[in-house]
Amino acid sequence: MNEKQYYTELNSHITKILTSTASKKLIVAGPGTGKTSFFEKAVHHYGGNKDDYLILTFINNLEDELQKDLGDLAKVYTFHGYCHYLLRKNSSLRYGLLDNFEYYPALIELVKSDWRILSKSESPKFVKLMRDTSADISTDFFLKRGNYYNAAGYDDSVFRVYKSLDSGKNISEKYKLIIIDEYQDFNLLETSVLSNIIDSNSTLVVGDDDQALYCQLRNSDPEFIRSLFKGEDFENFELPFCLRCPSAVISVFTKIIENAKRKGLLSKRINKKFNFFPPIKEKDSRNYPKIKLMISSVQRKGANYFGRYVLKELEKITDEEIKESFEKNFPTVLIIGPTYYLKSLIPIFDEENLKYEFKEDKTGLNVNIEDGLTLISADERSNLGWRIIIEACKPEFYTKCVSSSVNNDEIYSTLPKEFTEDVLKKAKSMETKEEPNVELNIDKTKPLVKLVTFEGAKGLSAQMVFILGLQNGDLPRNPTAIIDIEVCKFLVALTRTRKQCHVLSTTNFAGKRVYPSEFIKWMGSENLDIVRIDKNYWHAK
């Protein structure tokens, strides 16, 4: 096809979706297929104002992108943010919370502690139970404790909306169109709430089961999008062209899918087109005709070959590529891998004064005494504030106070007077400091580098991508028992690439013999430019 024919075919798919009279539409589309620009076209096609459109997505990265591009045209939320908004706006959905409830993500830690003290046993898996929509003594306990503290957190905000809807309450908001992005990442609790939200609204659901990365982390299940695809309630559509990746990445993506299916993986996958789009990516494909596979003899402190290789490749990024990344607001470079591999790069990056962003994923939520002091400085009888304080410092009367609260006794009244006086004095002496409005001095002539995990890469893309940890034992964990999510992790990482992708592997990590990933064999040697690095490589340079 020539350029005109490519655009004609692409536009025909867009027109088909927009002109369909179906009230429920499902687009199954791969990464980089132009979903955000399609959302904008959809809003303009239907007309109206910002309040007529609701866009829900899964993660903050995607919300930020959608807010930037579509925030003037539609209301944009993460799904959890939208449930929090519903609780604030609609008292009938709160399931016992008062109007002035606090949003406190670490509430889960307080309730776990309450259970241990009151029941003298290990706390249930509250989050999993809520995500599985379980209504039992455990989740009832959680909601009652939340009501006592007049607080809601992350999953329980959604669970409160779910319980209210399940009991017959309704969401009154009506929209001309609701758009739900990344549907493959939603769990049972979230899809149950979503089914109620979209029941009386025209809805466009978008997702891709190839990018389902949260099955293990948060109980999501790609079967939810597959059931929509196979059902009769939604009309199915596709966006078949990748407008982001060069041809080498598309070729490797196709190879990975073929090999995975040959080995019995991705057996329930929705078949979808993921085609190269020459009118946009031909030039990049000529400049970067292959994926670079770097296999090093070692990666350890004192022989940081991954780090040295990355630094060397960064020097090849052109001024034009750096400028484009800043103008279009995406990173110049993404380095993707397990946290311990990402951390191994940091010493040499710091030594060379490379500017980079790295936010380490944190598990669990901390109960900080400062949060409690802030709450009681505003309301000195705040149950939540005092509960946070005694959880943080655990005085000798700690369990007695928690036990008293089961009868709805006010925590403040059960505390020793000298303790409350001392704490209130500290709370009142806290200085309210405004955060300084610091303008970051970013050198836009240097590449913007981000280090992220596979899950953290969702919603991002970059000119140059480095994928670390491609060893058996890491990705995949067991080359003889590969699972679907491991394939999806690799596919997501690959398709963050706008121009050049580098896959980094080693035969020795931190003194331990390791072997290149089984996935490397699946990529096809014709798509790879293989670089082998040992100590002689650096001397030769």
Coordinates of C-alpha atoms in Angstrom, one line a residue:
M1 CA 0.0 0.0 0.0
N2 CA 1.1 3.6 -0.5
E3 CA 0.9 6.3 2.1
K4 CA -2.6 7.4 1.1
Q5 CA -3.9 3.8 1.2
Y6 CA -2.5 3.3 4.7
Y7 CA -4.3 6.4 6.0
T8 CA -7.5 5.5 4.2
E9 CA -7.5 2.1 5.9
L10 CA -6.7 3.6 9.3
N11 CA -9.4 6.3 9.0
S12 CA -11.9 3.6 7.9
H13 CA -11.5 1.8 11.2
I14 CA -11.9 5.1 13.1
T15 CA -15.0 6.0 11.1
K16 CA -16.6 2.6 11.6
I17 CA -16.3 3.0 15.4
L18 CA -17.6 6.5 15.5
T19 CA -20.6 5.9 13.2
S20 CA -21.7 2.7 14.9
T21 CA -25.1 3.1 16.5
A22 CA -24.2 0.6 19.3
S23 CA -24.4 2.0 22.8
K24 CA -21.7 -0.3 24.0
K25 CA -18.5 -0.6 22.1
L26 CA -15.3 -2.5 22.7
I27 CA -12.0 -1.7 21.1
V28 CA -9.3 -4.3 21.5
A29 CA -6.2 -2.5 20.5
G30 CA -2.4 -3.1 21.0
P31 CA 0.1 -0.6 22.4
G32 CA 0.8 2.6 20.5
T33 CA -2.3 2.2 18.3
G34 CA -3.5 5.8 18.8
K35 CA -6.1 5.3 21.5
T36 CA -5.6 8.8 23.0
S37 CA -6.0 10.6 19.7
F38 CA -9.0 8.4 19.0
F39 CA -10.6 9.4 22.3
E40 CA -10.2 13.1 21.3
K41 CA -11.9 12.3 17.9
A42 CA -14.8 10.6 19.7
V43 CA -15.4 13.5 22.0
H44 CA -15.4 16.0 19.0
H45 CA -17.6 13.6 17.0
Y46 CA -20.4 13.5 19.6
G47 CA -20.1 17.1 20.6
G48 CA -21.1 18.8 23.9
N49 CA -19.1 20.0 26.8
K50 CA -16.6 18.6 29.3
D51 CA -19.3 17.4 31.7
D52 CA -20.8 15.2 29.0
Y53 CA -17.7 12.9 29.0
L54 CA -16.1 10.7 31.6
I55 CA -12.8 8.9 31.0
L56 CA -11.6 6.3 33.5
T57 CA -8.3 4.6 33.4
F58 CA -6.2 2.4 35.7
I59 CA -2.9 3.9 36.6
N60 CA -1.6 7.4 37.3
N61 CA 0.8 7.4 34.3
L62 CA -2.2 7.0 32.0
E63 CA -4.3 9.5 33.9
D64 CA -1.6 12.1 33.6
E65 CA -1.3 11.6 29.9
L66 CA -5.1 11.7 29.3
Q67 CA -5.5 14.7 31.6
K68 CA -2.8 16.5 29.6
D69 CA -4.4 15.7 26.3
L70 CA -8.1 15.5 27.1
G71 CA -8.5 17.3 30.4
D72 CA -10.2 20.3 28.7
L73 CA -12.7 18.0 26.9
A74 CA -13.7 15.4 29.5
K75 CA -13.6 14.5 33.2
V76 CA -10.6 12.3 33.6
Y77 CA -10.0 10.0 36.7
T78 CA -8.2 6.9 37.7
F79 CA -11.0 4.4 38.7
H80 CA -10.1 4.7 42.4
G81 CA -10.1 8.5 42.1
Y82 CA -13.5 8.4 40.6
C83 CA -14.9 6.2 43.4
H84 CA -13.4 8.6 45.9
Y85 CA -15.2 11.4 44.0
L86 CA -18.5 9.5 44.1
L87 CA -18.2 9.1 47.9
R88 CA -17.6 12.8 48.3
K89 CA -20.5 13.7 46.1
N90 CA -23.1 11.1 47.0
S91 CA -23.9 10.4 50.6
S92 CA -26.0 7.4 49.8
L93 CA -22.9 5.6 48.5
R94 CA -20.8 6.1 51.6
Y95 CA -22.1 3.1 53.6
G96 CA -21.8 4.8 56.9
L97 CA -19.2 7.5 56.5
L98 CA -20.0 11.1 57.4
D99 CA -19.7 14.0 55.0
N100 CA -16.4 15.1 56.3
F101 CA -14.7 11.7 56.1
E102 CA -10.9 11.6 55.7
Y103 CA -9.2 9.9 52.8
Y104 CA -6.3 7.9 54.5
P105 CA -4.6 5.2 52.3
A106 CA -2.9 3.7 55.4
L107 CA -6.2 2.9 57.0
I108 CA -5.7 -0.7 56.0
E109 CA -2.7 -0.9 58.4
L110 CA -4.8 0.4 61.3
V111 CA -7.6 -2.0 60.7
K112 CA -5.2 -5.0 60.5
S113 CA -3.8 -3.9 63.8
D114 CA -7.3 -3.5 65.3
W115 CA -8.2 -7.1 64.2
R116 CA -5.0 -8.5 65.8
I117 CA -5.6 -6.7 69.1
L118 CA -9.4 -7.4 69.3
S119 CA -9.4 -10.9 67.9
K120 CA -6.0 -12.0 69.1
S121 CA -5.3 -13.6 65.7
E122 CA -3.7 -12.7 62.4
S123 CA -5.7 -10.3 60.4
P124 CA -7.6 -11.6 57.3
K125 CA -6.5 -10.6 53.8
F126 CA -8.8 -7.7 53.7
V127 CA -7.7 -6.3 50.4
K128 CA -8.1 -9.6 48.5
L129 CA -11.5 -10.2 50.1
M130 CA -12.7 -6.8 49.0
R131 CA -11.3 -7.3 45.5
D132 CA -13.1 -10.6 45.3
T133 CA -16.4 -8.9 46.4
S134 CA -16.6 -11.0 49.6
A135 CA -19.2 -9.9 52.0
D136 CA -18.4 -11.6 55.3
I137 CA -17.5 -10.9 58.9
S138 CA -14.0 -9.7 57.8
T139 CA -15.1 -7.1 55.3
D140 CA -17.9 -6.0 57.7
F141 CA -15.3 -5.5 60.4
F142 CA -13.3 -3.4 58.0
L143 CA -16.2 -1.1 57.1
K144 CA -17.2 -0.7 60.7
R145 CA -13.7 0.3 61.7
G146 CA -13.6 2.7 58.8
N147 CA -16.9 4.2 60.0
Y148 CA -15.5 4.5 63.5
Y149 CA -12.5 6.4 62.2
N150 CA -14.7 8.2 59.6
A151 CA -12.1 7.4 57.0
A152 CA -11.7 5.5 53.7
G153 CA -8.6 4.2 51.9
Y154 CA -7.8 2.8 48.5
D155 CA -9.6 -0.5 47.9
D156 CA -12.3 0.1 50.5
S157 CA -13.4 3.3 48.7
V158 CA -14.4 1.1 45.8
F159 CA -15.8 -1.6 48.1
R160 CA -18.1 1.0 49.7
V161 CA -19.4 2.0 46.3
Y162 CA -19.9 -1.6 45.4
K163 CA -21.8 -2.5 48.6
S164 CA -24.0 0.5 48.2
L165 CA -24.9 -0.3 44.6
D166 CA -25.4 -3.9 45.5
S167 CA -27.9 -2.9 48.1
G168 CA -30.0 -0.9 45.5
K169 CA -28.5 2.5 45.6
N170 CA -27.9 4.3 42.2
I171 CA -25.3 6.5 40.6
S172 CA -27.3 9.5 39.2
E173 CA -24.6 10.8 36.9
K174 CA -25.4 10.5 33.2
Y175 CA -22.9 11.1 30.4
K176 CA -23.0 11.3 26.6
L177 CA -20.1 8.9 26.6
I178 CA -18.0 7.0 29.2
I179 CA -14.6 5.8 28.0
I180 CA -12.9 3.1 30.1
D181 CA -9.2 2.5 29.2
E182 CA -7.0 -0.4 30.1
Y183 CA -9.9 -2.7 31.0
Q184 CA -7.7 -5.7 31.1
D185 CA -6.2 -4.4 34.4
F186 CA -9.4 -4.2 36.4
N187 CA -10.4 -6.8 39.0
L188 CA -13.7 -8.3 39.9
L189 CA -14.6 -5.6 42.4
E190 CA -13.8 -2.8 39.9
T191 CA -15.6 -4.5 36.9
S192 CA -18.6 -5.1 39.2
V193 CA -18.8 -1.4 40.0
L194 CA -18.1 -0.4 36.3
S195 CA -21.0 -2.6 35.1
N196 CA -23.4 -0.5 37.2
I197 CA -21.8 2.8 36.1
I198 CA -22.1 2.0 32.4
D199 CA -25.5 0.4 32.6
S200 CA -27.5 3.4 31.5
N201 CA -24.7 5.3 29.6
S202 CA -23.2 4.9 26.2
T203 CA -19.8 3.3 26.8
L204 CA -16.5 2.8 25.0
V205 CA -14.3 0.2 26.6
V206 CA -10.7 -0.1 25.4
G207 CA -8.1 -2.7 26.4
D208 CA -5.6 -5.3 25.3
D209 CA -5.1 -8.7 27.0
D210 CA -1.5 -8.7 25.8
Q211 CA -0.8 -6.0 28.3
A212 CA -2.4 -7.6 31.4
L213 CA 0.4 -7.2 34.0
Y214 CA -1.5 -6.9 37.3
C215 CA -3.0 -10.4 37.8
Q216 CA -0.5 -11.2 40.5
L217 CA -0.3 -7.8 42.1
R218 CA -3.9 -6.8 42.4
N219 CA -6.1 -9.7 41.3
S220 CA -7.0 -8.3 37.9
D221 CA -7.9 -10.8 35.2
P222 CA -7.8 -10.5 31.4
E223 CA -10.8 -12.9 31.3
F224 CA -13.0 -9.9 32.0
I225 CA -12.1 -8.2 28.7
R226 CA -12.2 -11.6 26.9
S227 CA -15.8 -12.2 28.2
L228 CA -16.8 -8.8 26.8
F229 CA -15.3 -9.7 23.5
K230 CA -17.1 -13.0 23.3
G231 CA -20.4 -11.7 24.7
E232 CA -23.3 -10.0 22.9
D233 CA -23.6 -6.8 24.8
F234 CA -20.7 -5.0 23.1
E235 CA -19.9 -4.5 19.5
N236 CA -16.2 -5.3 18.8
F237 CA -13.8 -3.0 16.9
E238 CA -10.0 -2.8 16.3
L239 CA -7.3 -0.2 15.8
P240 CA -4.9 -2.4 13.8
F241 CA -1.8 -0.1 13.2
C242 CA 0.9 0.6 15.7
L243 CA 1.8 4.3 15.3
R244 CA 4.6 4.2 17.9
C245 CA 7.1 1.4 17.2
P246 CA 9.6 0.8 14.3
S247 CA 9.3 -2.3 12.2
A248 CA 11.9 -4.3 14.1
V249 CA 9.8 -4.1 17.3
I250 CA 6.7 -5.1 15.4
S251 CA 8.5 -8.1 13.9
V252 CA 9.8 -9.2 17.3
F253 CA 6.4 -8.7 18.9
T254 CA 4.9 -11.0 16.2
K255 CA 7.6 -13.6 16.7
I256 CA 7.1 -13.6 20.5
I257 CA 3.3 -14.2 20.1
E258 CA 3.9 -17.0 17.5
N259 CA 6.4 -18.8 19.8
A260 CA 4.3 -18.3 22.9
K261 CA 1.2 -19.9 21.1
R262 CA 3.4 -22.7 19.7
K263 CA 4.3 -23.6 23.3
G264 CA 0.7 -23.5 24.5
L265 CA 0.8 -20.1 26.1
L266 CA -1.7 -17.2 25.5
S267 CA -4.2 -19.9 24.6
K268 CA -7.2 -17.6 25.4
R269 CA -5.7 -14.5 23.8
I270 CA -7.9 -12.3 21.7
N271 CA -6.5 -12.4 18.2
K272 CA -5.8 -8.9 17.0
K273 CA -3.9 -7.1 14.3
F274 CA -0.7 -5.2 15.3
N275 CA 0.6 -3.9 12.0
F276 CA 3.5 -1.6 11.1
F277 CA 2.5 1.9 9.9
P278 CA 5.1 3.1 7.3
P279 CA 3.8 6.6 6.8
I280 CA 4.8 7.5 10.4
K281 CA 7.5 5.0 11.3
E282 CA 9.4 4.3 8.0
K283 CA 12.2 6.8 8.8
D284 CA 12.8 5.4 12.3
S285 CA 12.8 1.9 10.9
R286 CA 15.5 2.8 8.5
N287 CA 17.6 4.5 11.2
Y288 CA 17.1 1.7 13.7
P289 CA 16.6 -1.5 11.6
K290 CA 17.2 -4.0 14.4
I291 CA 16.8 -4.4 18.1
K292 CA 20.2 -4.4 19.8
L293 CA 20.9 -7.4 22.0
M294 CA 23.8 -6.9 24.4
I295 CA 25.1 -10.0 26.1
S296 CA 27.8 -9.2 28.7
S297 CA 30.2 -11.5 30.4
V298 CA 29.4 -10.0 33.8
Q299 CA 27.3 -7.5 35.7
R300 CA 28.5 -6.7 39.2
K301 CA 30.0 -3.9 41.3
G302 CA 33.3 -3.0 39.8
A303 CA 32.3 -4.3 36.4
N304 CA 29.1 -2.4 35.7
Y305 CA 28.9 -3.4 32.0
F306 CA 25.2 -2.7 31.8
G307 CA 25.7 0.8 33.1
R308 CA 28.7 1.5 30.9
Y309 CA 26.8 0.2 27.9
V310 CA 23.8 2.4 28.6
L311 CA 26.0 5.5 29.1
K312 CA 27.8 4.8 25.8
E313 CA 24.5 4.4 23.9
L314 CA 23.0 7.6 25.4
E315 CA 25.8 9.5 23.6
K316 CA 24.3 8.5 20.3
I317 CA 20.9 10.1 20.9
T318 CA 20.5 13.0 18.6
D319 CA 19.6 16.6 19.6
E320 CA 16.5 16.3 17.4
E321 CA 15.4 13.2 19.4
I322 CA 15.9 14.9 22.7
K323 CA 14.1 18.0 21.6
E324 CA 11.1 15.9 20.3
S325 CA 10.8 14.0 23.7
F326 CA 10.6 17.3 25.6
E327 CA 8.2 18.9 23.1
K328 CA 5.8 15.9 23.2
N329 CA 6.3 15.3 26.9
F330 CA 7.6 11.7 27.0
P331 CA 11.0 10.4 28.4
T332 CA 13.9 10.3 26.1
V333 CA 15.0 7.1 27.6
L334 CA 13.3 4.3 29.6
I335 CA 15.3 1.7 31.4
I336 CA 13.0 -1.2 32.3
G337 CA 13.6 -4.1 34.6
P338 CA 13.4 -5.7 38.0
T339 CA 14.3 -3.2 40.8
Y340 CA 17.6 -5.0 41.8
Y341 CA 18.8 -4.7 38.2
L342 CA 17.8 -1.0 38.0
K343 CA 19.7 -0.4 41.3
S344 CA 22.8 -2.0 39.9
L345 CA 23.1 0.9 37.3
I346 CA 22.8 3.7 39.8
P347 CA 26.4 3.8 41.1
I348 CA 27.9 4.4 37.7
F349 CA 25.1 6.9 36.8
D350 CA 25.9 8.9 39.9
E351 CA 29.6 8.7 39.3
E352 CA 29.1 10.1 35.8
N353 CA 26.6 12.7 37.1
L354 CA 23.8 11.4 34.8
K355 CA 20.4 12.9 35.6
Y356 CA 17.7 10.3 36.0
E357 CA 14.4 9.6 37.6
F358 CA 14.0 6.5 39.8
K359 CA 11.1 6.0 42.1
E360 CA 11.4 2.6 43.8
D361 CA 8.2 0.7 44.1
K362 CA 7.2 0.5 47.8
T363 CA 5.1 -2.3 49.3
G364 CA 2.8 -1.5 52.1
L365 CA 1.7 1.8 53.6
N366 CA 3.3 3.5 56.5
V367 CA 1.5 4.9 59.5
N368 CA 3.2 8.2 60.2
I369 CA 2.8 10.1 63.4
E370 CA 2.9 13.4 61.5
D371 CA -0.4 12.5 59.9
G372 CA -2.0 12.0 63.3
L373 CA -0.6 15.2 64.6
T374 CA -2.0 17.1 61.6
L375 CA -5.4 15.6 62.2
I376 CA -5.6 16.4 65.9
S377 CA -4.3 19.9 65.3
A378 CA -7.5 20.4 63.3
D379 CA -9.8 18.3 65.6
E380 CA -8.2 17.4 69.0
R381 CA -10.8 14.6 69.5
S382 CA -10.2 12.9 66.1
N383 CA -10.4 9.2 66.5
L384 CA -8.4 8.7 63.4
G385 CA -5.7 11.2 64.5
W386 CA -5.3 9.6 68.0
R387 CA -5.4 6.1 66.5
I388 CA -2.5 6.9 64.1
I389 CA -0.5 8.4 67.0
I390 CA -0.8 5.4 69.3
E391 CA -0.2 3.0 66.4
A392 CA 3.0 4.9 65.6
C393 CA 4.4 5.1 69.1
K394 CA 2.7 2.2 70.8
P395 CA 2.5 3.4 74.4
E396 CA 1.9 0.8 77.2
F397 CA -1.8 1.6 77.2
Y398 CA -2.0 1.1 73.4
T399 CA -4.0 -2.2 73.3
K400 CA -6.3 -1.1 76.1
C401 CA -7.3 2.0 74.1
V402 CA -8.0 0.0 71.0
S403 CA -10.0 -2.5 72.9
S404 CA -12.2 0.3 74.4
S405 CA -12.9 1.6 70.9
V406 CA -14.8 -1.5 70.0
N407 CA -17.7 -0.1 72.0
N408 CA -17.4 3.2 70.0
D409 CA -15.7 4.9 73.0
E410 CA -13.8 8.0 71.9
I411 CA -10.1 7.2 71.9
Y412 CA -9.2 10.7 73.3
S413 CA -11.3 10.0 76.4
T414 CA -9.5 6.7 77.1
L415 CA -6.0 8.2 77.0
P416 CA -4.0 9.4 80.1
K417 CA -4.3 13.1 80.5
E418 CA -0.6 13.8 80.6
F419 CA -0.2 11.9 77.3
T420 CA -2.8 13.9 75.5
E421 CA -1.5 17.2 76.8
D422 CA 2.0 16.3 75.7
V423 CA 0.8 15.2 72.2
L424 CA -1.5 18.2 71.8
K425 CA 1.4 20.5 72.7
K426 CA 3.5 18.9 69.9
A427 CA 0.6 19.2 67.5
K428 CA 0.0 22.9 68.2
S429 CA 3.8 23.6 67.9
M430 CA 3.9 22.1 64.4
E431 CA 4.7 24.8 62.0
T432 CA 2.5 24.9 58.9
K433 CA 5.0 25.3 56.2
E434 CA 4.0 26.0 52.6
E435 CA 5.9 23.9 50.2
P436 CA 8.2 26.2 48.3
N437 CA 7.3 26.6 44.6
V438 CA 10.5 25.3 43.2
E439 CA 11.0 25.4 39.5
L440 CA 13.1 22.4 38.4
N441 CA 16.1 23.4 36.4
I442 CA 15.9 20.8 33.6
D443 CA 18.5 20.8 30.9
K444 CA 16.5 20.2 27.8
T445 CA 19.6 19.5 25.8
K446 CA 20.2 16.3 27.8
P447 CA 18.1 13.2 27.6
L448 CA 15.4 12.7 30.2
V449 CA 16.1 9.2 31.6
K450 CA 13.6 7.2 33.7
L451 CA 14.2 3.9 35.4
V452 CA 11.0 1.8 35.9
T453 CA 9.8 -1.7 36.6
F454 CA 7.8 -3.6 34.0
E455 CA 4.6 -2.6 35.7
G456 CA 5.8 1.0 36.1
A457 CA 6.4 1.1 32.3
K458 CA 2.7 1.0 31.6
G459 CA 1.5 4.2 30.1
L460 CA 5.0 5.3 29.2
S461 CA 7.0 5.4 26.0
A462 CA 10.5 6.7 25.0
Q463 CA 12.8 7.3 22.1
M464 CA 15.2 4.7 23.4
V465 CA 14.3 1.7 25.6
F466 CA 16.7 -0.6 27.6
I467 CA 15.2 -3.8 28.9
L468 CA 17.2 -5.4 31.7
G469 CA 17.1 -8.8 33.4
L470 CA 16.6 -11.0 30.3
Q471 CA 18.0 -14.1 32.0
N472 CA 16.3 -17.4 32.8
G473 CA 15.5 -17.2 36.5
D474 CA 14.4 -13.6 36.1
L475 CA 12.3 -13.3 33.0
P476 CA 11.2 -16.0 32.8
R477 CA 11.5 -17.4 36.3
N478 CA 11.5 -21.0 34.9
P479 CA 12.2 -21.4 31.2
T480 CA 10.5 -24.8 31.3
A481 CA 7.3 -23.4 32.9
I482 CA 6.8 -20.0 31.4
I483 CA 3.5 -18.3 32.3
D484 CA 1.4 -15.8 30.3
I485 CA 2.1 -12.8 32.5
E486 CA 5.9 -13.2 31.8
V487 CA 5.2 -13.0 28.1
C488 CA 3.1 -9.9 28.6
K489 CA 5.8 -8.2 30.6
F490 CA 8.3 -8.6 27.8
L491 CA 5.7 -7.5 25.2
V492 CA 4.9 -4.3 27.2
A493 CA 8.6 -3.5 27.6
L494 CA 9.3 -3.9 23.9
T495 CA 6.4 -1.8 22.8
R496 CA 7.5 1.3 24.9
T497 CA 10.0 1.9 22.0
R498 CA 9.6 4.8 19.7
K499 CA 13.0 4.4 17.9
Q500 CA 15.6 2.1 19.3
C501 CA 15.2 -0.9 21.7
H502 CA 18.1 -2.5 23.6
V503 CA 17.8 -5.9 25.3
L504 CA 20.5 -6.4 27.9
S505 CA 21.4 -9.9 29.2
T506 CA 24.5 -11.3 31.1
T507 CA 26.1 -14.6 31.8
N508 CA 27.1 -13.6 35.3
F509 CA 25.2 -11.4 37.7
A510 CA 26.7 -10.5 41.0
G511 CA 29.1 -13.5 40.9
K512 CA 26.4 -16.0 40.0
R513 CA 26.3 -17.9 36.7
V514 CA 23.1 -17.1 34.8
Y515 CA 21.8 -17.9 31.3
P516 CA 20.3 -15.6 28.7
S517 CA 16.5 -15.6 28.6
E518 CA 14.5 -18.2 26.7
F519 CA 12.7 -15.2 25.2
I520 CA 15.8 -14.2 23.4
K521 CA 15.5 -17.3 21.3
W522 CA 12.0 -16.4 20.4
M523 CA 12.9 -12.9 19.0
G524 CA 14.4 -14.2 15.8
S525 CA 18.1 -13.6 15.0
E526 CA 17.2 -11.7 11.8
N527 CA 15.7 -9.0 14.0
L528 CA 18.7 -8.6 16.3
D529 CA 22.0 -6.8 16.2
I530 CA 24.0 -8.8 18.7
V531 CA 26.8 -7.2 20.8
R532 CA 28.9 -9.3 23.1
I533 CA 30.8 -7.5 25.8
D534 CA 33.6 -8.6 28.0
K535 CA 36.6 -6.8 29.5
N536 CA 38.4 -6.8 26.1
Y537 CA 35.5 -4.9 24.5
W538 CA 36.2 -1.9 26.7
H539 CA 39.9 -2.1 26.1
A540 CA 39.3 -2.2 22.3
K541 CA 37.3 1.0 22.6

